[in-house]
Amino acid sequence: MFSLVATGFVDGGRLDLSGLPEVFGAVRTWRVIGQTFAQAGLATALSLALGVPAAYALYRLDFRGKRVLQGVLTVPFVLPSVVVGVAFSALLGPGGPLGSWGLDQSFAAVVLALAFPNVGVVARMVGGFWARLDDTSEQAARVLGASRVRAWCIVTLPALGPAIASAAALVFLFCSTSFGIVLILGGTAFANVETEIYRLTVQFLDLRGAAVLSIAQFAIVAAALAVSAQLRRAGERAVVLREERGRGTPPRRVDAPVLTLVGATLLLLHVLPLTALVTRSLRDREGRWTLANYAALADPPEALPIDGTVLEAIGASLRIAAVAALIAIVLGMLLALVLSRRPRTRSLRRGIEAFDALVMLPLGVSAVTLGFGLLLTMNRPLGIGFDLRTSTVLIPIAQALVALPLVVRTLLPVLRGIPTELRDAASSLGAGPLAMLRTIDLPLLGRSAGLALGFACATSLGEFGATSFLVRPGEQTLPVVVAALIGHQAPESYGAGLAGAVVLGVLTAGIMLAAERWRTDGNREF
């Protein structure tokens, strides 16, 4: 961030604010900022409109197949943004099942694709809170004559306010910093701040303009989070929570509209794009069934815009993701151990809170901004005798920084849930800090550490924003290769890109499902 400030506002060691009127005096800048707000705002509203009913159906009702539907709704969140963009391109683009609708490279396509992974985010966040919400007040309102809808609006909805506001803030953050989806589906016509930073850097080498826009984007994200926090504080009130329900209530006839909406959401917004992606990857340009697109991954035609084979890119991606996941899990465990402590003095508690905010900074700073910042700062850092920007060392570092907040947020609740009395008892028996770490903290982390490792590996494998700045010819990762194939004009390029997107999606989803299954099976043992 300091390097971005220096690049945007410092020239020759002196403060220079001339970059501000240059960037913000351009009509395109304000159009891009407006599109960023419009895309993120509409996608957030759509995610809430579809996610809240899904939260009710999947966390308050009990029916056959509910676990499967929860999994289907969760998988889109772990899919790389490149895969999501390619899936909607396969659905809405020329030759796609809905290609005749004219939505390819449109604003509507961007909004739909942004909502694709975030409906599950809303359902999970709001549903987890809703499952523990005591419904006594709503039942009392019904007894006093309120209709089902009125009782929900005046009692349940305000009680869900904090969870909905938190989900909306997180979804807006994800949508406003989306890169791969907007780059593939929006192009230059419907660019957001993320893709504009990339365009200024890669196409025009305008580092100063990109730096000013990166800082402006950080301000937008910070303002959005501040407004959301204020809304949560204004609407928050005491609610009665209970232990989460093991089973919900059976669906009734009045629940049919909600279940129909949830089913339509899963089918049209989630299943249909992924089905179109897989189906079109198995067809050639004439519509005949073939495996030629997948064969091109191992033996690409010369016209394809890649160095080496896609299989080599897959191997490189897996190696880099493994290193990044290892970095993220080690740093994440150390940071979670520090943040889980409960200091007795007020000053130390505030210090822990400030440090927590610093650790979460990569979640609020976009991956593109992170990659751009590393590109600016890694020119012989700390006196190192070579330029790190010419090597692949920065890629796992950037990917680890992107995954680090998710790792910390996965491990921290487990460590904070360890009773203080347990550590006090161990200390009174003579156990030192290392002994308590070995006998208390690490064993209790258990399966959560595996889930965090899965998050880190899947996130690193599909990371595209920061990697697009740092990757070098001949050392491309799979998301970068897929984006290059999709955007190239060679006849065989698009089909190979579809096949590569399917492989990338299967790898990331498989990693996360395996980690989630491991955690679930482990919980059954205790």
mmCIF file with all atom_site columns, C-alpha atoms in Angstrom, residues 65-73:
data_model
loop_
_atom_site.group_PDB
_atom_site.id
_atom_site.type_symbol
_atom_site.label_atom_id
_atom_site.label_alt_id
_atom_site.label_comp_id
_atom_site.label_asym_id
_atom_site.label_entity_id
_atom_site.label_seq_id
_atom_site.pdbx_PDB_ins_code
_atom_site.Cartn_x
_atom_site.Cartn_y
_atom_site.Cartn_z
_atom_site.occupancy
_atom_site.B_iso_or_equiv
_atom_site.pdbx_formal_charge
_atom_site.auth_seq_id
_atom_site.auth_comp_id
_atom_site.auth_asym_id
_atom_site.auth_atom_id
_atom_site.pdbx_PDB_model_num
ATOM 1 C CA . GLY A 1 65 ? -32.024 -34.252 -0.260 1.00 0.00 ? 65 GLY A CA 1
ATOM 2 C CA . LYS A 1 66 ? -31.423 -31.110 1.789  1.00 0.00 ? 66 LYS A CA 1
ATOM 3 C CA . ARG A 1 67 ? -27.740 -31.937 2.368  1.00 0.00 ? 67 ARG A CA 1
ATOM 4 C CA . VAL A 1 68 ? -27.214 -32.413 -1.355 1.00 0.00 ? 68 VAL A CA 1
ATOM 5 C CA . LEU A 1 69 ? -28.786 -29.039 -2.101 1.00 0.00 ? 69 LEU A CA 1
ATOM 6 C CA . GLN A 1 70 ? -26.606 -27.382 0.523  1.00 0.00 ? 70 GLN A CA 1
ATOM 7 C CA . GLY A 1 71 ? -23.558 -28.842 -1.174 1.00 0.00 ? 71 GLY A CA 1
ATOM 8 C CA . VAL A 1 72 ? -24.720 -27.737 -4.631 1.00 0.00 ? 72 VAL A CA 1
ATOM 9 C CA . LEU A 1 73 ? -25.226 -24.216 -3.306 1.00 0.00 ? 73 LEU A CA 1
#
